Coordinates of C-alpha atoms in Angstrom, one line a residue:
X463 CA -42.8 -35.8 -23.7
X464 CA -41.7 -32.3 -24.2
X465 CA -38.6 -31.5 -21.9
X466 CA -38.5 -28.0 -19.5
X467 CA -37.1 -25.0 -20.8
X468 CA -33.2 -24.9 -20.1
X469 CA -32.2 -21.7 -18.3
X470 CA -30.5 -19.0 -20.2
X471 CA -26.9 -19.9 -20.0
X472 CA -24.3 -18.0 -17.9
X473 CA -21.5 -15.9 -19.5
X474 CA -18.6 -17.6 -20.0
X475 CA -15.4 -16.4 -18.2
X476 CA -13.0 -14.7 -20.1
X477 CA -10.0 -17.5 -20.8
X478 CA -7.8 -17.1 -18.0
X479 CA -4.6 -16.9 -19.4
X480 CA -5.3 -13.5 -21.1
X481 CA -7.3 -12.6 -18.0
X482 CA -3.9 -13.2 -16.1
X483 CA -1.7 -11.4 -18.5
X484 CA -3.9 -8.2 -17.9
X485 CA -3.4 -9.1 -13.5
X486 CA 0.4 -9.0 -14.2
X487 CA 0.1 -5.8 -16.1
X488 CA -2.1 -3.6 -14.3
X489 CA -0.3 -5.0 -11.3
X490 CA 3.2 -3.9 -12.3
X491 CA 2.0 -0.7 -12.7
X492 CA 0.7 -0.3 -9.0
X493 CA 3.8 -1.3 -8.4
X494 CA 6.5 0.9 -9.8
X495 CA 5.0 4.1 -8.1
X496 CA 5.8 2.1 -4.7
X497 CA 8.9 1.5 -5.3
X498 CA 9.7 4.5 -6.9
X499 CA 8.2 6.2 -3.4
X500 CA 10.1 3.5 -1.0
X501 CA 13.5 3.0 -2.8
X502 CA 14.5 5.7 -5.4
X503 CA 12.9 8.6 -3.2
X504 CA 14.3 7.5 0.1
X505 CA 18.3 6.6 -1.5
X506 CA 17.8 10.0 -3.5
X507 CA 17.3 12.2 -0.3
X508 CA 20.0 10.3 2.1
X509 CA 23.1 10.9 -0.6
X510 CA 21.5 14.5 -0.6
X511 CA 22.1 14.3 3.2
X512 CA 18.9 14.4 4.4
X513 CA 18.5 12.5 8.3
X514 CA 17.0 9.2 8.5
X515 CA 14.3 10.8 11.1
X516 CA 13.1 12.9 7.9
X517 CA 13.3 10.4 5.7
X518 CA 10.5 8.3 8.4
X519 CA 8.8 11.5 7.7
X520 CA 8.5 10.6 4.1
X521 CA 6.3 7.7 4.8
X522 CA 3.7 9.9 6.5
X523 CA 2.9 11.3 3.2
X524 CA 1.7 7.5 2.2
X525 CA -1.4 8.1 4.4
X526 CA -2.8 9.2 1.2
X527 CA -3.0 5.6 0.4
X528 CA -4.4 5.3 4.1
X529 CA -7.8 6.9 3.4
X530 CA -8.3 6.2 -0.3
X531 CA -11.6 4.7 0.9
X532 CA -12.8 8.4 1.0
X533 CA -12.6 9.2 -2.9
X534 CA -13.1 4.9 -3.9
X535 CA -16.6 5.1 -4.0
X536 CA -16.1 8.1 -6.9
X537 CA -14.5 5.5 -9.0
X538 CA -16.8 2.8 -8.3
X539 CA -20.1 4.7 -9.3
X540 CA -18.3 6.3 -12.4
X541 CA -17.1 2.9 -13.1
X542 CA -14.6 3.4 -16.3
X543 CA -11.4 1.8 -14.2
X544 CA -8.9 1.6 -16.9
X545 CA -9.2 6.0 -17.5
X546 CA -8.9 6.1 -14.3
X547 CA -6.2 4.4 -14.2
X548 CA -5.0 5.9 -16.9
X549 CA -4.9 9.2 -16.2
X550 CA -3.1 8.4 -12.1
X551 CA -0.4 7.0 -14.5
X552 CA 0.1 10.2 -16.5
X553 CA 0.0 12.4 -13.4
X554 CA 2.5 10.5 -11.4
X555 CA 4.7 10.9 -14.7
X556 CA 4.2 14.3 -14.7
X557 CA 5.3 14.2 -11.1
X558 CA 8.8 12.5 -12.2
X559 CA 9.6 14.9 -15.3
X560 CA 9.0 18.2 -12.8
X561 CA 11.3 16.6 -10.2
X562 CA 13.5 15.3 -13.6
X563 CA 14.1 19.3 -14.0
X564 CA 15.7 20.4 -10.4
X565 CA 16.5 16.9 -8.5
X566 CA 18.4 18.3 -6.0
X567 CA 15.6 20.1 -4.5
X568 CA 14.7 16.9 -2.9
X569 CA 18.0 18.0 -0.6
X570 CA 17.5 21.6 0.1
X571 CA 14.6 21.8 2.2
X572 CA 12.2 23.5 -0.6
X573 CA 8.6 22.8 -0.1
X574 CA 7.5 22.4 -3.4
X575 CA 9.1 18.7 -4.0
X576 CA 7.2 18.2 -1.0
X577 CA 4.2 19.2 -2.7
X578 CA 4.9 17.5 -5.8
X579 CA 5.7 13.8 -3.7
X580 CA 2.0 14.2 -1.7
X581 CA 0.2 14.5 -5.3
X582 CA 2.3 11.9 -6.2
X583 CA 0.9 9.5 -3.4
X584 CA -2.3 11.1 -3.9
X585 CA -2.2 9.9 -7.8
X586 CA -1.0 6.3 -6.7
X587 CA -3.7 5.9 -4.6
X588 CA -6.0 6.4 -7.3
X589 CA -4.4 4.1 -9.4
X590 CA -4.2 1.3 -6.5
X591 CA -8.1 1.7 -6.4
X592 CA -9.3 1.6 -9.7
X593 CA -6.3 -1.8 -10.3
X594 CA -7.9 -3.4 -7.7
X595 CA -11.6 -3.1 -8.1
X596 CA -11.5 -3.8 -11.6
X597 CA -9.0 -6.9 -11.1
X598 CA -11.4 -8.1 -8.1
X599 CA -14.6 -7.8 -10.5
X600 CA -13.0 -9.7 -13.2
X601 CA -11.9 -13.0 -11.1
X602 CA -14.1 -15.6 -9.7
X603 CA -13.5 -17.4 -6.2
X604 CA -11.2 -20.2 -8.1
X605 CA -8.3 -18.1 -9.8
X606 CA -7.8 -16.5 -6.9
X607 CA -4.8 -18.5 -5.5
X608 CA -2.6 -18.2 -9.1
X609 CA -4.3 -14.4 -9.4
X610 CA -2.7 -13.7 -6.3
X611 CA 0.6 -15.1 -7.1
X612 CA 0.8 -13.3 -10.3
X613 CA 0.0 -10.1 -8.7
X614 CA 2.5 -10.4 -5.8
X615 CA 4.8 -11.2 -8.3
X616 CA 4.4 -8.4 -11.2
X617 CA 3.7 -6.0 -8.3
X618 CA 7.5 -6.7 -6.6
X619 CA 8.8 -6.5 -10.3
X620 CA 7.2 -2.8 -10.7
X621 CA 9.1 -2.3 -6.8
X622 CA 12.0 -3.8 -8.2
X623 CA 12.1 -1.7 -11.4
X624 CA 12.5 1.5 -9.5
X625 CA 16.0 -0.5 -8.9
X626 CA 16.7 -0.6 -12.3
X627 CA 16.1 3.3 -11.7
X628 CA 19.0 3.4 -8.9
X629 CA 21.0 1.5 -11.3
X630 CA 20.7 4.0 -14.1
X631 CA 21.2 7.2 -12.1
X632 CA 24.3 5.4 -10.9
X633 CA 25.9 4.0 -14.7
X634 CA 25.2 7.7 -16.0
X635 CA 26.5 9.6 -13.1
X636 CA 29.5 8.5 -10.1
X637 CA 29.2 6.8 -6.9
X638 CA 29.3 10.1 -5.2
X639 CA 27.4 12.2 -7.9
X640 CA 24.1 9.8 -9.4
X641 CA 22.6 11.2 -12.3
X642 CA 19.1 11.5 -10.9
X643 CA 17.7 13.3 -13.5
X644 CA 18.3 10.6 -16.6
X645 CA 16.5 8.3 -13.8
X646 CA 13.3 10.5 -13.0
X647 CA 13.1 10.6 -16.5
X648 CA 13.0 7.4 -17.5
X649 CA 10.4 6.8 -14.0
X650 CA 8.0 9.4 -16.4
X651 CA 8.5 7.3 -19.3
X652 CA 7.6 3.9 -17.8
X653 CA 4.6 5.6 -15.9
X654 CA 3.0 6.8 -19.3
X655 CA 3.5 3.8 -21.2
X656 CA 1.4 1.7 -18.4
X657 CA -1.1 4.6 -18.7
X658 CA -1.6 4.2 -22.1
X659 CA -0.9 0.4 -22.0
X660 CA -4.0 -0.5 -19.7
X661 CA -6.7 1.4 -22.1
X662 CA -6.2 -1.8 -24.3
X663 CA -7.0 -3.9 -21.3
X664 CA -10.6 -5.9 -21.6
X665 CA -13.8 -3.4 -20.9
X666 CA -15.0 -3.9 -17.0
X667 CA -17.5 -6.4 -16.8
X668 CA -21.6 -5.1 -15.7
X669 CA -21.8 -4.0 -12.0
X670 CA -23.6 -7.0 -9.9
X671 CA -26.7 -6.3 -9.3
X672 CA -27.4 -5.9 -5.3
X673 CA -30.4 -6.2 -3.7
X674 CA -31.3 -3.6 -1.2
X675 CA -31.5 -3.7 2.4
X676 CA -33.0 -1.6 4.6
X677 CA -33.9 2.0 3.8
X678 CA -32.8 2.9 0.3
X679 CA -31.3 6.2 -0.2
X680 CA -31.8 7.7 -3.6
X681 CA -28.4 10.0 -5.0
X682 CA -25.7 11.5 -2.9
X683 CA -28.1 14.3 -1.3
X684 CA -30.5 12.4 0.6
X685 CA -27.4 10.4 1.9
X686 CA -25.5 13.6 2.7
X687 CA -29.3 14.7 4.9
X688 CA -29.2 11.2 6.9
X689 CA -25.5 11.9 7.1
X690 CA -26.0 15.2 9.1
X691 CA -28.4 13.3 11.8
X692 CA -26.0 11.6 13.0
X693 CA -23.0 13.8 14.2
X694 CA -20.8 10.8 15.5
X695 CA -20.1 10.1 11.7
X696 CA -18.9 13.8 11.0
X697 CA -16.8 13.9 13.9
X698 CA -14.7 11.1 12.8
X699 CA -14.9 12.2 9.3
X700 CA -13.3 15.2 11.0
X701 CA -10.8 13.6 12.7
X702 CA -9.5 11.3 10.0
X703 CA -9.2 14.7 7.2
X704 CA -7.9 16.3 10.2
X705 CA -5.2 13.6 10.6
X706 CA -4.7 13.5 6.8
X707 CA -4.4 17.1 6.8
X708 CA -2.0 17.7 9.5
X709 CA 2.0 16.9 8.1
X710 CA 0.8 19.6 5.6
X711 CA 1.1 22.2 8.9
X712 CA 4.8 22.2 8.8
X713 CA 5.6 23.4 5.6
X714 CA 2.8 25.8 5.8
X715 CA 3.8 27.2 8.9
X716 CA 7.6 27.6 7.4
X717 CA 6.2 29.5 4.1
X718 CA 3.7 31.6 6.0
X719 CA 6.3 32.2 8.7
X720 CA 4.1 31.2 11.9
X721 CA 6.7 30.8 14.3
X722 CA 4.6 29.1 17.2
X723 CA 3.9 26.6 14.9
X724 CA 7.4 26.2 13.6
X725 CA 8.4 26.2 17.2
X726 CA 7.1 22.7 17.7
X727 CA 6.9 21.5 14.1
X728 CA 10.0 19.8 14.3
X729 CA 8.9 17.7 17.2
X730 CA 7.9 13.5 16.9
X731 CA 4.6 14.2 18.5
X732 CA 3.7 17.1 16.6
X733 CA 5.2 15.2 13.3
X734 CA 4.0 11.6 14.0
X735 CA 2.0 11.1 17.7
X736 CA -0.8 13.7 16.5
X737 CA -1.4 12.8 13.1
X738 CA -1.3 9.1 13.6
X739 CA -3.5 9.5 17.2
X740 CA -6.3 11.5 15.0
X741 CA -6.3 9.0 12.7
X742 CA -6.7 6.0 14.9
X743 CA -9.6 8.5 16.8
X744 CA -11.6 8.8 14.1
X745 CA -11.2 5.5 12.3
X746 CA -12.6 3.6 16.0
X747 CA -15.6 6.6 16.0
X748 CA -16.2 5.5 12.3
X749 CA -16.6 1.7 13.2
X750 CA -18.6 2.5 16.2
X751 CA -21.0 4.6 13.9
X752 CA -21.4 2.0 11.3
X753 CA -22.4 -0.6 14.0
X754 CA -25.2 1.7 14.9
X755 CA -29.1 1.5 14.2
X756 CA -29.2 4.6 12.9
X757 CA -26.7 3.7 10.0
X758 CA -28.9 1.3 8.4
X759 CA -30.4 4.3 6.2
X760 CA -27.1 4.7 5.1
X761 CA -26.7 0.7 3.9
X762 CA -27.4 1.4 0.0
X763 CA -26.4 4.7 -0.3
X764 CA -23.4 5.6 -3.1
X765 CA -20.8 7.0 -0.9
X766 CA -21.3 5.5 2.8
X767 CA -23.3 2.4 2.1
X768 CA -19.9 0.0 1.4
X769 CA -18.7 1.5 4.5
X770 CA -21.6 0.7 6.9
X771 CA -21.7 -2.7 5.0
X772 CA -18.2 -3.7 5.7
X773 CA -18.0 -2.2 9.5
X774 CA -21.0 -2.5 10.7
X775 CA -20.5 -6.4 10.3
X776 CA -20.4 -8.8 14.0
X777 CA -16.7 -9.4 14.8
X778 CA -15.0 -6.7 12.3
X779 CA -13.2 -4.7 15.3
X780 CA -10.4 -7.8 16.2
X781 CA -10.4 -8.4 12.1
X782 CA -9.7 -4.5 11.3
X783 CA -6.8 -4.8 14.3
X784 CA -5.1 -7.7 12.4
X785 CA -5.4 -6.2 9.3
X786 CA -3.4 -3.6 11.2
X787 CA -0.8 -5.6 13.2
X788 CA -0.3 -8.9 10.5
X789 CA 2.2 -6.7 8.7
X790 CA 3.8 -4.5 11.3
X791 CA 7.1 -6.1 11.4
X792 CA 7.6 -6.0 7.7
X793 CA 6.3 -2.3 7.5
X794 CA 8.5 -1.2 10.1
X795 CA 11.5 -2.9 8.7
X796 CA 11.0 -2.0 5.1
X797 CA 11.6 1.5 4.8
X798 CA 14.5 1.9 6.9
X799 CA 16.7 -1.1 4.6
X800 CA 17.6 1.2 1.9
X801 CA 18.8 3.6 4.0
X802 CA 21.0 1.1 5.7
X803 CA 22.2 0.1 2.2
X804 CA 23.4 3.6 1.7
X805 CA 25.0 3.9 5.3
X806 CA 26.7 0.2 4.8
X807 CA 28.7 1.8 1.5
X808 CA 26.4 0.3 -1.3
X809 CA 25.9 3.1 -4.2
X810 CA 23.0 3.5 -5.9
X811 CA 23.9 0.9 -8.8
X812 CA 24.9 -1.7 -6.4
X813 CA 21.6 -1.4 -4.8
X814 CA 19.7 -1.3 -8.2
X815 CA 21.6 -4.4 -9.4
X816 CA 21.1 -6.7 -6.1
X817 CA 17.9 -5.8 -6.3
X818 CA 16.7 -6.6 -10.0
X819 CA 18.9 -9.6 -10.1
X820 CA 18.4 -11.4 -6.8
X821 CA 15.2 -9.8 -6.1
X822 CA 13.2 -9.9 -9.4
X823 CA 13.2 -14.1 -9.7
X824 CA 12.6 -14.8 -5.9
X825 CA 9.9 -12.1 -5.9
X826 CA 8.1 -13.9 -8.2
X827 CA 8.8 -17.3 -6.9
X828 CA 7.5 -15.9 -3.4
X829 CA 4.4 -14.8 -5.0
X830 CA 3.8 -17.8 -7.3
X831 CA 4.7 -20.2 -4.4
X832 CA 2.4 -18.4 -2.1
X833 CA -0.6 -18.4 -4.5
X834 CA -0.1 -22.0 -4.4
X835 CA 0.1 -23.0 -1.3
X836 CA -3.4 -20.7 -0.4
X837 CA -4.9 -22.7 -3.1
X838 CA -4.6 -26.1 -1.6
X839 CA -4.5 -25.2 1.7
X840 CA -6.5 -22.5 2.1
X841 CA -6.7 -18.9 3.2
X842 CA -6.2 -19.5 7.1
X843 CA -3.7 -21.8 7.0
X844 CA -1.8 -19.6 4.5
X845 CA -2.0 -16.7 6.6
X846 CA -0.2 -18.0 9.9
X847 CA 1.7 -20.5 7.8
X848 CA 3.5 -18.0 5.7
X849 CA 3.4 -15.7 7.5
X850 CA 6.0 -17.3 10.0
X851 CA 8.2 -17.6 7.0
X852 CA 7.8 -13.5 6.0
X853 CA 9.2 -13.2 9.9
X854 CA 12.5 -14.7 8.8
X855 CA 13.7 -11.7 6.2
X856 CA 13.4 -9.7 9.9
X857 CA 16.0 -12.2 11.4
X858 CA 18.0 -12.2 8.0
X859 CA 18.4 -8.3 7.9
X860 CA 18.8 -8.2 11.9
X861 CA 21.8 -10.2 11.2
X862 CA 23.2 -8.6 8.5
X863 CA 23.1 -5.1 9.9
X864 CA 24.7 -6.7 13.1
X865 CA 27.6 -8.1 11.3
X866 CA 28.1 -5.2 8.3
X867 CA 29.8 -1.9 9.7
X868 CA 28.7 1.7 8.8
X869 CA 31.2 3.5 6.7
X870 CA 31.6 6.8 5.0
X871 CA 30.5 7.2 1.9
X872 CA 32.6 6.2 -0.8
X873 CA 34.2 3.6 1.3
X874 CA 34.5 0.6 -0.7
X875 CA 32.2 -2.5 0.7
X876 CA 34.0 -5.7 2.0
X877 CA 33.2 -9.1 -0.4
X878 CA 32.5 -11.0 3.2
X879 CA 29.9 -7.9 4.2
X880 CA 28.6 -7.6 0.5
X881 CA 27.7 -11.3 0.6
X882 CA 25.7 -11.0 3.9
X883 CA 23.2 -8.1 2.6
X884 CA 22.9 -9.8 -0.7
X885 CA 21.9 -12.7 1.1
X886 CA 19.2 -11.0 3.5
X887 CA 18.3 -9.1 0.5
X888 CA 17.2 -12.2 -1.7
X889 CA 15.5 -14.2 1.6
X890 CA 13.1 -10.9 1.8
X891 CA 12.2 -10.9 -1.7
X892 CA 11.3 -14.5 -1.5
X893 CA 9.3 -14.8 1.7
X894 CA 7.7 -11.4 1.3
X895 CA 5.9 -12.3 -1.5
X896 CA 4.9 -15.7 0.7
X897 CA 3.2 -13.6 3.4
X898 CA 1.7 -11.2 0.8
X899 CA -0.3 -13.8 -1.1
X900 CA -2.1 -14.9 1.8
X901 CA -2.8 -11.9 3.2
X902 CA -4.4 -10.4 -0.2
X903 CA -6.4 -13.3 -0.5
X904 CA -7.7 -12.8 2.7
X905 CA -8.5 -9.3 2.1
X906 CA -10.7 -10.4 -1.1
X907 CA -12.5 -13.7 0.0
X908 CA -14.0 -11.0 2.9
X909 CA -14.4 -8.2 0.5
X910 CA -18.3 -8.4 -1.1
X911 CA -17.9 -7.9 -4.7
X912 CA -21.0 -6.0 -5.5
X913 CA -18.9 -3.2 -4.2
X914 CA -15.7 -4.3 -5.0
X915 CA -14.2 -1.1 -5.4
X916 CA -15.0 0.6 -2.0
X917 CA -14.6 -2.4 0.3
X918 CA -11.2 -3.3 -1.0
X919 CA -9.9 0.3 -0.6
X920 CA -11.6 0.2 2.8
X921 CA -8.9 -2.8 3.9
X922 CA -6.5 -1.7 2.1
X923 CA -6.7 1.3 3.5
X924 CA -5.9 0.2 6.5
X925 CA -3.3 -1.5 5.8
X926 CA -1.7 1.3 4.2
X927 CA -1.9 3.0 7.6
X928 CA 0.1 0.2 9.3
X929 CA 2.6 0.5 6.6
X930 CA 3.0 4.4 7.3
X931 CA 2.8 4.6 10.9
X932 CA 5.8 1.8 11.0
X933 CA 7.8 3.9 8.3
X934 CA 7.3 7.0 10.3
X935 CA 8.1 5.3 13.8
X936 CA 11.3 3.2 12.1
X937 CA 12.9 6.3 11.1
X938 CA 12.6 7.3 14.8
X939 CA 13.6 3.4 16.2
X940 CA 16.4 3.6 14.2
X941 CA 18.0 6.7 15.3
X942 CA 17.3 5.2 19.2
X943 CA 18.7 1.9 18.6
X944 CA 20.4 1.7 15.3
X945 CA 20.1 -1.0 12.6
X946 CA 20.8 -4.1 14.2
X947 CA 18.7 -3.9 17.2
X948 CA 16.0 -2.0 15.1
X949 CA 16.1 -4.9 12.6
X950 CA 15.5 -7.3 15.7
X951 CA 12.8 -6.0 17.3
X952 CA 10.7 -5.7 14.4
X953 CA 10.6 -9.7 13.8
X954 CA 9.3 -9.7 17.4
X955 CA 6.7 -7.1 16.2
X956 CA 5.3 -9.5 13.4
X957 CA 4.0 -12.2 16.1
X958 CA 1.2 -9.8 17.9
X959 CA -1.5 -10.4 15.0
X960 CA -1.2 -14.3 15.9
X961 CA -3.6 -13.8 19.0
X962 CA -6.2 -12.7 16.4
X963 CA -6.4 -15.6 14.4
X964 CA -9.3 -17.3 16.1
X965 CA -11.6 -14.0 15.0
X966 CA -10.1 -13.8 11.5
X967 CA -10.9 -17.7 11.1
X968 CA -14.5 -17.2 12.2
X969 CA -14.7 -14.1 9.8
X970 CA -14.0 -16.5 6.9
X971 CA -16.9 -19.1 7.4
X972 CA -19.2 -15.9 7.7
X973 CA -18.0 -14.9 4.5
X974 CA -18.1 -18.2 2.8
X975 CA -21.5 -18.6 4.2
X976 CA -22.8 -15.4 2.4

């Protein structure tokens, strides 16, 4: 009796342990340029003497990473990740060697290092996207858990480096004079060696093939026609460039010499309240327009149809708003710690040290740890699980900064004092890589891989937001309220994403079920 054709076999996987090698690479070189924007930059401009209310300001330049969704879909249809990434790398290094040549512009109040840090965010961004569509296009559904690990991990090791950064501006210069150059430098270095590092990484695999739905839309054109029918979507395209757009006022208005503008300029609303309340304008308009009838001609096109696919889906709103909140307390923290390093009378090689040291083995503990734990628990127990543990570096820095005095700069540190922020230093590295694996694994179990590239960004993207409203608004709380209280009311501010968690569980099964 003659047996049935067998089906043609499936490709094999690509063995995982080189597959993972790649996921800690790539991922250490999303990120250095983090760290270099959230540690060296920040440490660099408060010795210069630049106001922690300014420095806040810093992190509004990270909305770049906010709307990378808009230029994602460019990489996914031209595909070709690892140039992409590539090339990001050898801009941002190009970035660091300029700033390598006059570092203490960052202090005078120039413009152009301004400049120079938003194409620097800008350049990040593109890197972040084409990392994590081609990572999410490469793993299935069961090396997700140590995937995640890996990248928490490798990705706090490319933070922590920009420590090893601190540490060699402080060994080459003095405590009161760091040799910033010899560390932009060696930033540039490191950046173009990751560039040229991830060509050799394996070739993407073949785009999934998706079936269509609804009306198909052939090329960008006939998108862009459907696109002008429906004027909600333009306005909050408007509003969201318009919110990107608007920091870059300031400087403008100080170059061109506009004086009602540089009136106000100066102001939190006009610096923060607008930019951020554009931004949240547009992205709820955007939502509302995907959920629409009328955006079903949109569904396959190349530029829009990941982003009526992922917001138009039932009981995305209360997800999109965790996404936003689950975070919050970490965000809002995180940029202001450095700064109370410097005012606490760490240098920038003590800071460097304490951080490579203590930080680099717990970080990828954390990470490892939390990839775990998702793995055998799952996705929704390791969200509010973990996340109560990420909460605690909150309390642990709270304390610290209520304990520590601020002295002048110079001043040499107490042993007891030193102790206490080493201490609240290492319990963040640990449980913020706990928090972090849960959450990305989240972000990719409800991401449809077919367009990997886009939907990713998408979330991400909001994230990203979160993360620079808090850094922008921490500058401010800390100014109000000083460290200690500041430190405080942020681990209250990590609890608010809890009353979501019904939704996001529900969110899950849909996504398992499809």
């Amino acid at each position: 009796m003659s047996q049935a054709p067998m089906p043609p076999a499936a490709p094999l996987p690509r063995p995982t342990s080189r597959l993972m090698f790649w996921v800690a690479l790539l991922y250490f070189s999303e990120g250095l340029p983090l760290g270099l924007f959230y540690d060296l930059f920040p440490v660099h401009m408060r010795q210069a003497g630049v106001g922690p209310a300014e420095i806040g300001l810093l992190s509004l330049l990270g909305l770049a990473w906010t709307v990378k969704f808009l230029w994602a879909p460019v990489i996914d249809a031209w595909r070709g990740h690892r140039w992409w990434i590539a090339g990001a790398n050898a801009g941002m290094a190009t970035v660091l060697a300029l700033l390598a040549l006059q570092p203490e512009a960052l202090g005078t109040g120039a413009t152009w290092p301004w400049v120079l840090l938003a194409g620097f965010t800008v350049l990040s961004a593109t890197n972040d996207i084409a990392t994590d569509g081609y990572t999410i296009e490469q793993l299935s559904k069961g090396q997700l858990g140590v995937a995640n690990g890996l990248r928490i991990g490798f990705y706090r090791v490319g933070m922590l480096a920009a420590g090893g950064l601190l540490v060699t501006a402080g060994w080459m210069g003095t405590p009161q004079a760091p040799h910033w150059q010899a560390a932009y430098a060696l930033g540039a270095a490191l950046l173009l060696t990751n560039g040229l590092l991830a060509l050799l990484a394996p070739r993407s695999l073949p785009r999934p093939v998706r079936e269509a739905v609804g009306t198909p839309v052939v090329g960008v054109a006939a998108e862009w026609a459907l696109l002008r029918q429906q004027p909600l979507w333009l306005l909050a395209l408007g509003l969201v460039l318009l919110g990107l757009l608007w920091p870059v006022l300031g400087p403008l208005a100080k170059a061109l010499s506009w004086t009602a503008v540089q009136g106000i300029s100066s102001t939190w609303w006009f610096k923060g309240a607008l930019p951020v309340g554009l931004m949240l304008a547009g992205s709820a308009l955007m939502v509302k327009a995907a959920q629409r009838p009328q955006s079903q001609g949109l569904l396959e096109g190349p530029v829009f149809g990941a982003w009526v696919s992922l917001l138009g889906r039932p009981g995305m709103v209360p997800v999109l708003i965790f996404i936003l909140l689950f975070k919050l307390g970490d965000a809002a923290m995180g940029f202001m710690v450095k700064p109370f390093w410097v005012d606490s009378g760490f240098t920038p090689a003590q800071i460097g040290l304490v951080s490579v040291n203590v930080g680099l083995g717990l970080s990828i503990a954390g990470g490892v740890v939390g990839g775990l734990y998702v793995d055998r628990a799952g996705i929704f127990k390791g969200l509010w699980v973990l996340g109560l543990a990420q909460a605690l570096s909150n309390l642990g820095y709270g304390a610290a900064a209520w304990w520590v005095p601020q002295v002048a700069a110079g001043t040499a540190v107490a042993p007891e004092y030193q102790m206490a922020v080493f201490a609240a230093s290492g319990l963040e590295s640990f449980t913020g890589g706990l928090g972090t694996g849960a959450f990305l694994a989240f972000l990719m179990a409800i991401t449809d891989k077919q367009r990997a590239t886009t939907e990713y960004a998408i979330l991400s993207s909001i994230f990203a937001f979160s993360r620079a409203v808090a850094g922008w608004a921490g500058g401010l709380g800390v100014e109000q309220m000083g460290y200690a209280a500041f430190f405080l009311l942020t681990f209250v501010l990590s609890f608010p994403a809890y009353a979501l968690l019904p939704q996001v569980r529900r969110m899950l099964l849909r996504s398992e079920a499809r």
